[in-house]
mmCIF file of C-alpha atoms in Angstrom:
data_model
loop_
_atom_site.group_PDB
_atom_site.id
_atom_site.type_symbol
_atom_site.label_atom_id
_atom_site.label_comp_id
_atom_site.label_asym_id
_atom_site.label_seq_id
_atom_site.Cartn_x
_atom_site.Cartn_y
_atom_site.Cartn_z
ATOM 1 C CA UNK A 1 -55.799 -198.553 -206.639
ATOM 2 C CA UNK A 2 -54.233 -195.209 -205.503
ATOM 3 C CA UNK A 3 -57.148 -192.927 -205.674
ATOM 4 C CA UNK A 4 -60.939 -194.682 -204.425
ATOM 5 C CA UNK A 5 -63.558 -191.938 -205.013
ATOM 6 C CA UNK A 6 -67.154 -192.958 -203.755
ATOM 7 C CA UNK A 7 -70.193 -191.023 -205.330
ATOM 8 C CA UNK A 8 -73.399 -190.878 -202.634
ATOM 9 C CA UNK A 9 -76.284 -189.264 -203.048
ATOM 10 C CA UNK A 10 -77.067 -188.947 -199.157
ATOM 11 C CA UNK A 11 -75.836 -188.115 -196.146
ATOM 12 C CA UNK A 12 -77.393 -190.720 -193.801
ATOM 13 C CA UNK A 13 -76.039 -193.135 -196.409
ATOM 14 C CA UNK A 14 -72.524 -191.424 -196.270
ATOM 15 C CA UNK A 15 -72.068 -190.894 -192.623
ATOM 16 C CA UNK A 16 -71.790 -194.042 -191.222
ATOM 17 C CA UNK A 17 -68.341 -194.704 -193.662
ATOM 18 C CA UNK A 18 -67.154 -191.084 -193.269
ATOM 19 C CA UNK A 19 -66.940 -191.894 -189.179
ATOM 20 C CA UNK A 20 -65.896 -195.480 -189.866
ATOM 21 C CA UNK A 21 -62.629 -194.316 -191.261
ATOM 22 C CA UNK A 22 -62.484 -190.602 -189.700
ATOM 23 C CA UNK A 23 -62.453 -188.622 -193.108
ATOM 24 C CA UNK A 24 -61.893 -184.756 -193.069
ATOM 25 C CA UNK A 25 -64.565 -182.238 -194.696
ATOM 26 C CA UNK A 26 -63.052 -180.182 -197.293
ATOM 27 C CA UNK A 27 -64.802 -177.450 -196.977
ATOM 28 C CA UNK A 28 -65.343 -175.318 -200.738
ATOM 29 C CA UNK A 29 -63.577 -177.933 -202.477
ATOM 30 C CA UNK A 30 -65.806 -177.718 -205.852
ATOM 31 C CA UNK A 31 -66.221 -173.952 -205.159
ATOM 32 C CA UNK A 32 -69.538 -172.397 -205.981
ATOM 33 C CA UNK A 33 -71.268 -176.553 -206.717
ATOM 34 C CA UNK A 34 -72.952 -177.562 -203.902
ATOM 35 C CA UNK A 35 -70.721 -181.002 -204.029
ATOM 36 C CA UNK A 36 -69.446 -182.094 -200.895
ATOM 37 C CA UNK A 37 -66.181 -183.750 -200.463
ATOM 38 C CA UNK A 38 -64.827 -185.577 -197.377
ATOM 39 C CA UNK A 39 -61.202 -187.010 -197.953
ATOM 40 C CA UNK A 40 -58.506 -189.526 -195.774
ATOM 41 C CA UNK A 41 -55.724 -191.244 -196.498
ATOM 42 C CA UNK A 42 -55.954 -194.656 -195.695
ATOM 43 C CA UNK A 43 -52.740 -197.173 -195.731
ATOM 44 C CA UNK A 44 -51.448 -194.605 -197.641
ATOM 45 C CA UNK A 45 -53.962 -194.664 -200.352
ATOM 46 C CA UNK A 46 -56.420 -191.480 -200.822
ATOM 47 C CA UNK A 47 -59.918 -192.605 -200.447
ATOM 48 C CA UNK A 48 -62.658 -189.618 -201.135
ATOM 49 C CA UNK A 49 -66.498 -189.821 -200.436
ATOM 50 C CA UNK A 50 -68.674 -187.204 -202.714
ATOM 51 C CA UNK A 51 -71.920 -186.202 -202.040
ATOM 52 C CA UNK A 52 -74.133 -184.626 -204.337
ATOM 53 C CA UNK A 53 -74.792 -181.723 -201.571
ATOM 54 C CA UNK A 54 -77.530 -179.801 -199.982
ATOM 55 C CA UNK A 55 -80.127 -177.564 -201.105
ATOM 56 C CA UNK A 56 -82.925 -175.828 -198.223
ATOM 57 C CA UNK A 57 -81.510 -178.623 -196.083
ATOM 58 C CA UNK A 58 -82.703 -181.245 -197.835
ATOM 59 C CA UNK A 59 -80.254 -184.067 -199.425
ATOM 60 C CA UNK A 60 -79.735 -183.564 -203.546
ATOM 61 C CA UNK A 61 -80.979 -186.458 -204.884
ATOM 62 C CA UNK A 62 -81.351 -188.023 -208.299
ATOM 63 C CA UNK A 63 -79.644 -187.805 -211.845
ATOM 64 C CA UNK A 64 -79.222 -184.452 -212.298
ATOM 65 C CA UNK A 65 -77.360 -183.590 -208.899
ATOM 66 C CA UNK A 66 -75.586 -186.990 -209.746
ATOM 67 C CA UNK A 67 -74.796 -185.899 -212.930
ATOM 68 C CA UNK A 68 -73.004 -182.979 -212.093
ATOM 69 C CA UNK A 69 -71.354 -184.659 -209.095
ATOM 70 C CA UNK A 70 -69.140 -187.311 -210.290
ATOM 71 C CA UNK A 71 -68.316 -184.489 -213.316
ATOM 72 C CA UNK A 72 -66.706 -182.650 -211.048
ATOM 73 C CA UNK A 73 -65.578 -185.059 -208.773
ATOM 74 C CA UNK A 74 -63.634 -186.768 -211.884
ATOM 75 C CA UNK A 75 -62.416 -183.962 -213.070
ATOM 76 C CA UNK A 76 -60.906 -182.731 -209.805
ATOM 77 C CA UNK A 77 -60.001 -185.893 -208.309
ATOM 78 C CA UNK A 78 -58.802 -188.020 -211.118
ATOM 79 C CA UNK A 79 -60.025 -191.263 -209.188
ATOM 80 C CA UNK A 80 -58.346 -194.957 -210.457
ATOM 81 C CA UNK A 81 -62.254 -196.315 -209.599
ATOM 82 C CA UNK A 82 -65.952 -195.284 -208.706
ATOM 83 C CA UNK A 83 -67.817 -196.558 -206.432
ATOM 84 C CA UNK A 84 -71.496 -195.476 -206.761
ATOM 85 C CA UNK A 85 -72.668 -196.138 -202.971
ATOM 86 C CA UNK A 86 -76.137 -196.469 -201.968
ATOM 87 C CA UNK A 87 -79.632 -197.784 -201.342
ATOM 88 C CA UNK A 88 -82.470 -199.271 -203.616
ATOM 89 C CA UNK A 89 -85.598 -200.780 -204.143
ATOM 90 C CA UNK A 90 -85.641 -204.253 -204.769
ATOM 91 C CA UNK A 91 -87.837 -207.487 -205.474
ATOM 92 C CA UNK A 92 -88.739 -209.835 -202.450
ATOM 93 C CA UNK A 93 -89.817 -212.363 -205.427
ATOM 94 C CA UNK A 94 -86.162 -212.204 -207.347
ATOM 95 C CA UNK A 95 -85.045 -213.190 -203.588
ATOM 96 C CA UNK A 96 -83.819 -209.971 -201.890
ATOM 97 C CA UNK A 97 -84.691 -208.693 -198.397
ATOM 98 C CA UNK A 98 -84.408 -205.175 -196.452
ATOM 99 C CA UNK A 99 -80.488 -205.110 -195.765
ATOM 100 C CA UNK A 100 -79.427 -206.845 -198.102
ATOM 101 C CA UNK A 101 -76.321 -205.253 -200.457
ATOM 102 C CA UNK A 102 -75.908 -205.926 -203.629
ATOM 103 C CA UNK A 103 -73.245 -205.373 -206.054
ATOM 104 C CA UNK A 104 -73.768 -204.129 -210.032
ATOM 105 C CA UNK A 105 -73.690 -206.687 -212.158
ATOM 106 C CA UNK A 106 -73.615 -205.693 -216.275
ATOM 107 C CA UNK A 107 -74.832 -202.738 -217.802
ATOM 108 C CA UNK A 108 -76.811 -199.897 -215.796
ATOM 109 C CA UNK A 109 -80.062 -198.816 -217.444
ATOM 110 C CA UNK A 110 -82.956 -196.029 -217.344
ATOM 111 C CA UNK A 111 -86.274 -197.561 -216.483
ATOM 112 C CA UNK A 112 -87.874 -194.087 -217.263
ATOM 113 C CA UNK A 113 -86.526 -192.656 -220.411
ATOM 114 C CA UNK A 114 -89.154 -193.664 -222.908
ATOM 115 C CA UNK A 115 -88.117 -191.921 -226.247
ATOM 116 C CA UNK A 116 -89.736 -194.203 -229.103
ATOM 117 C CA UNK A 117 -90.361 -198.258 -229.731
ATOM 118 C CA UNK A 118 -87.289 -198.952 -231.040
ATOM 119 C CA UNK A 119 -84.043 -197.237 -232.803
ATOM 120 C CA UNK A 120 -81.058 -195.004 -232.157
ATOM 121 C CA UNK A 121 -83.248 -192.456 -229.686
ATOM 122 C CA UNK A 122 -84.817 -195.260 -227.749
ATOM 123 C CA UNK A 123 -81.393 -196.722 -227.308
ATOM 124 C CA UNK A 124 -80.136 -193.582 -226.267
ATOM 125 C CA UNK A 125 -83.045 -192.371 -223.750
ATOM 126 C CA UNK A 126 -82.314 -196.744 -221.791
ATOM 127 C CA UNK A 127 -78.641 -195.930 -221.902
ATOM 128 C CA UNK A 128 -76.973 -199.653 -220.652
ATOM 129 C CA UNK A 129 -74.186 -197.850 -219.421
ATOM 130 C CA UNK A 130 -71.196 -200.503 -218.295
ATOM 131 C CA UNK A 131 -70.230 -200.992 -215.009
ATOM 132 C CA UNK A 132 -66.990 -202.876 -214.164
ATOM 133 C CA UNK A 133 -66.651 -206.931 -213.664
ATOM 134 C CA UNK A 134 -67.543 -207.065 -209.994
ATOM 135 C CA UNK A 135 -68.555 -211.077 -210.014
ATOM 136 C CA UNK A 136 -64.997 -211.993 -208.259
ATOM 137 C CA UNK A 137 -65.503 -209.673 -205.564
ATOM 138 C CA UNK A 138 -69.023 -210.128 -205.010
ATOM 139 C CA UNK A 139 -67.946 -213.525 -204.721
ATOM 140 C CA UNK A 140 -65.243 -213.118 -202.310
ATOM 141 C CA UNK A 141 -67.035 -210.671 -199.948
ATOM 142 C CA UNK A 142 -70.721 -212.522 -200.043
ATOM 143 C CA UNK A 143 -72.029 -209.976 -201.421
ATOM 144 C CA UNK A 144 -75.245 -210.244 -203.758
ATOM 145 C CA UNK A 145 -74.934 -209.339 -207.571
ATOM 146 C CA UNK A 146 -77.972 -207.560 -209.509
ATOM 147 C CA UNK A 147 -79.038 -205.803 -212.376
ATOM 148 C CA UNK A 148 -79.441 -202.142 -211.921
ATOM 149 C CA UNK A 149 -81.930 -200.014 -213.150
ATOM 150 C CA UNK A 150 -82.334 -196.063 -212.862
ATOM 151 C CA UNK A 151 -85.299 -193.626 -212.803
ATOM 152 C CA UNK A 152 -86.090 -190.258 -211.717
ATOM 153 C CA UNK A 153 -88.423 -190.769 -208.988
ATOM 154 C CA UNK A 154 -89.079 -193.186 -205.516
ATOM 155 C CA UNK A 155 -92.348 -194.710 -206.621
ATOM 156 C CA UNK A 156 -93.107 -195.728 -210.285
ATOM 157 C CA UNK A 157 -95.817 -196.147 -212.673
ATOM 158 C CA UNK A 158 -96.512 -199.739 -213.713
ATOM 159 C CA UNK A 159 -94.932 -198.758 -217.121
ATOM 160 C CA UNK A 160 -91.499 -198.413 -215.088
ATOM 161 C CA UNK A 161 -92.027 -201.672 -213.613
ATOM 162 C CA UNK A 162 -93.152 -204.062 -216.961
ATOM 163 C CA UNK A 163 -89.599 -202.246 -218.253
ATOM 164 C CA UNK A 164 -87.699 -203.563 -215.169
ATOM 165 C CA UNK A 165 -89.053 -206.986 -215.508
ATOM 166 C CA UNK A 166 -88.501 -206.907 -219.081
ATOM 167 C CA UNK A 167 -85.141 -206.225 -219.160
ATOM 168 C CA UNK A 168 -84.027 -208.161 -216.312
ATOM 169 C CA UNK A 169 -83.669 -205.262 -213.497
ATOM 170 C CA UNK A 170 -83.158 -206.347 -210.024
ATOM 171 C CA UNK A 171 -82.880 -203.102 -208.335
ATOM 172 C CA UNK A 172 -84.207 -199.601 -208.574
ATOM 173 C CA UNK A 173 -81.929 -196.339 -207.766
ATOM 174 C CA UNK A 174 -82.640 -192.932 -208.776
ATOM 175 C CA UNK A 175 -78.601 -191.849 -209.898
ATOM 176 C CA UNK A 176 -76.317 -195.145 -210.531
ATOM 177 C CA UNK A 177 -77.600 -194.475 -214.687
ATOM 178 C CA UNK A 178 -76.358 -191.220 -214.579
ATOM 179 C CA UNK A 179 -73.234 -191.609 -212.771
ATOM 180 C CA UNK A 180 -72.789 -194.679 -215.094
ATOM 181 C CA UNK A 181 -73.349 -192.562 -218.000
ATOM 182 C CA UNK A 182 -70.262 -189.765 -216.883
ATOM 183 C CA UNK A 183 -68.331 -192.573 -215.883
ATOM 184 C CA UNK A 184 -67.940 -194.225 -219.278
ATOM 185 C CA UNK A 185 -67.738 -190.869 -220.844
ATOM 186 C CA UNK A 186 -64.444 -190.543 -219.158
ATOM 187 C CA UNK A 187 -63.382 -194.404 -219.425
ATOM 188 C CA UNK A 188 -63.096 -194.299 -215.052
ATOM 189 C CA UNK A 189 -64.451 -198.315 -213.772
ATOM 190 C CA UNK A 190 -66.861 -197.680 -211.645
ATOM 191 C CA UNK A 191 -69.054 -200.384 -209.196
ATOM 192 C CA UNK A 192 -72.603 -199.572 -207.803
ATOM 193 C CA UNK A 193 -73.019 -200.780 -204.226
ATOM 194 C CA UNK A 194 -77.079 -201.045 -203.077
ATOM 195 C CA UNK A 195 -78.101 -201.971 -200.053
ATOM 196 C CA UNK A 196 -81.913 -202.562 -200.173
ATOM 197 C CA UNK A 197 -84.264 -200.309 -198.133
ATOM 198 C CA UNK A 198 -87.380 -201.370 -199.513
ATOM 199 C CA UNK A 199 -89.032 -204.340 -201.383
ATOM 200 C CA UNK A 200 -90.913 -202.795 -204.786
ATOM 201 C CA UNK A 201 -93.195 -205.771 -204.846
ATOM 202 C CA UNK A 202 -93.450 -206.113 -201.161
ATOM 203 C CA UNK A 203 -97.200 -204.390 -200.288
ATOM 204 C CA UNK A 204 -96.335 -201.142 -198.498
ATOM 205 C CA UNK A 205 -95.654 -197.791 -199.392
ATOM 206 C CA UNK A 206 -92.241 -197.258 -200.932
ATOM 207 C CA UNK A 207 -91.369 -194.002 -198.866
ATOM 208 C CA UNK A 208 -92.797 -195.263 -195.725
ATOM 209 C CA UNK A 209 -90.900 -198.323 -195.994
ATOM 210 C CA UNK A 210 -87.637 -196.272 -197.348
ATOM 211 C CA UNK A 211 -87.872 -193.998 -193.664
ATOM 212 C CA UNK A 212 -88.137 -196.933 -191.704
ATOM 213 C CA UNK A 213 -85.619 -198.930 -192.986
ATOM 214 C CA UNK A 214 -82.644 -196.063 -194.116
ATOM 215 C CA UNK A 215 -80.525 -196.277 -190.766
ATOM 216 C CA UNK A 216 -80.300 -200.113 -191.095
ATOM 217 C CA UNK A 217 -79.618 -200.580 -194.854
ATOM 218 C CA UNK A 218 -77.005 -197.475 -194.219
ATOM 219 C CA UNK A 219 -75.326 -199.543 -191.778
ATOM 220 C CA UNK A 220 -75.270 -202.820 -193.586
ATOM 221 C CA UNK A 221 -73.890 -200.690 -196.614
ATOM 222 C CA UNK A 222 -71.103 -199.124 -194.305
ATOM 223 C CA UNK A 223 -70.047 -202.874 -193.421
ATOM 224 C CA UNK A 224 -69.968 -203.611 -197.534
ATOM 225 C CA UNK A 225 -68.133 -200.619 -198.421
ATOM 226 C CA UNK A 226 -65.931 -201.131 -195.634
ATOM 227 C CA UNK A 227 -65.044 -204.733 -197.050
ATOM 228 C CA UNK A 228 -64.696 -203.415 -200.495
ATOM 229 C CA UNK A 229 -61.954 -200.495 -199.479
ATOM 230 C CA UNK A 230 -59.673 -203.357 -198.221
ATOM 231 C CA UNK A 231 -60.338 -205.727 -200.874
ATOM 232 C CA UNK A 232 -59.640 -202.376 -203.811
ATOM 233 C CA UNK A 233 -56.558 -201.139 -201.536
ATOM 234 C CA UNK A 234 -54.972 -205.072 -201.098
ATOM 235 C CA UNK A 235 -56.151 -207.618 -203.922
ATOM 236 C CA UNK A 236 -55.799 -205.140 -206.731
ATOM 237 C CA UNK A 237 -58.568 -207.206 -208.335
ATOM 238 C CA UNK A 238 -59.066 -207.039 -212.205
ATOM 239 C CA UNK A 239 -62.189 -205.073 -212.531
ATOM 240 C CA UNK A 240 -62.305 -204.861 -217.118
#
């Protein structure tokens, strides 16, 4: 892997691996977007973090900043691999906890795209966008693997939820669908990396638990993505 380009959504999730491996701000990069890039080279290897950007000071978040992100960053950077880094919801009763990272494991999916019962639109508005093979690694880093699902905002109705159960989901993101979704478009691997700030089925308030949790689940993600930088840039692993 020559090129590692990671796609984040926010900042606080971001800084902790931008200062872990001292990565320069590149300041305009994508022009008039609001994209963000920071960039290093690392054992000789380029590694690039992308963030979706800032708008009245708040962090861009969801699939249509994510969207537009890892179009540009693709098309600028030419990556060899994606890595969609961030945090997630997850379920204390399928076993996860508050820190706890988890790798992608099959197809990414929209939990809140409901366009018909069945048939070419409904198929369309779920997606099941691929992600690469990531069992090895998970495997050889101790990392968890799960199911991700992908909706447009931090709480949910319990329509959103009986979908997630349904079809298996095992953590909830708000732009790993849509970043899957550009991804494939292009034929570029990509891996979602989700460290877990808050427990859907837990009892408390998703935001209020999201605030209080963010600096530790950022930090437990820097360690993961740390791991997964020397494990791309040495093993070479087969990711199709």
């Amino acid at each position: 892997m020559e090129k590692i380009c990671f796609i984040i959504a926010m900042h606080a999730e971001a800084q902790p691996l931008i200062e872990r491996y001292g990565l320069q701000h590149i300041q305009d990069y994508f022009g008039e977007l609001p994209t963000e890039l920071y960039r290093g080279v690392i054992n000789g290897k380029e590694l690039n973090i992308v963030l979706n950007g800032r708008m009245n000071g708040l962090d861009l978040i969801g699939c249509e900043a994510a969207t537009l992100t890892t179009e540009a960053a693709i098309m600028r950077l030419r990556p060899d691999i994606l890595i969609n880094a961030g945090t997630c919801g997850a379920f204390k009763s399928k076993g996860a906890a508050i820190g706890d990272v988890y790798l992608s494991n099959g197809p990414v999916m929209f939990h809140d795209r409901r366009v018909g019962e069945e048939g070419g639109w409904h198929d369309m508005g779920v997606g099941n966008y691929p992600t690469a093979d990531a069992r090895q690694m998970a495997k050889d880093l101790g990392l968890k693997l799960g199911k991700c699902t992908t909706g447009s905002s931090l709480d949910m109705t319990d329509t959103d939820l009986n979908i997630i159960l349904r079809e298996g989901g095992e953590l909830k993101d708000m732009e790993a669908g849509a970043i899957a979704y550009v991804a494939s478009l292009h034929k570029v691997p990509l891996i979602c990396v989700k460290s877990v700030t808050d427990l859907v089925d837990g009892g408390r308030a998703t935001e209020e638990e999201f605030h209080e949790n963010l600096h530790r689940s950022s930090a437990a993600l820097k360690d993961a993505c740390t791991k997964i930088v020397q494990y791309l840039m040495t093993e070479q692993p087969t990711l199709f």
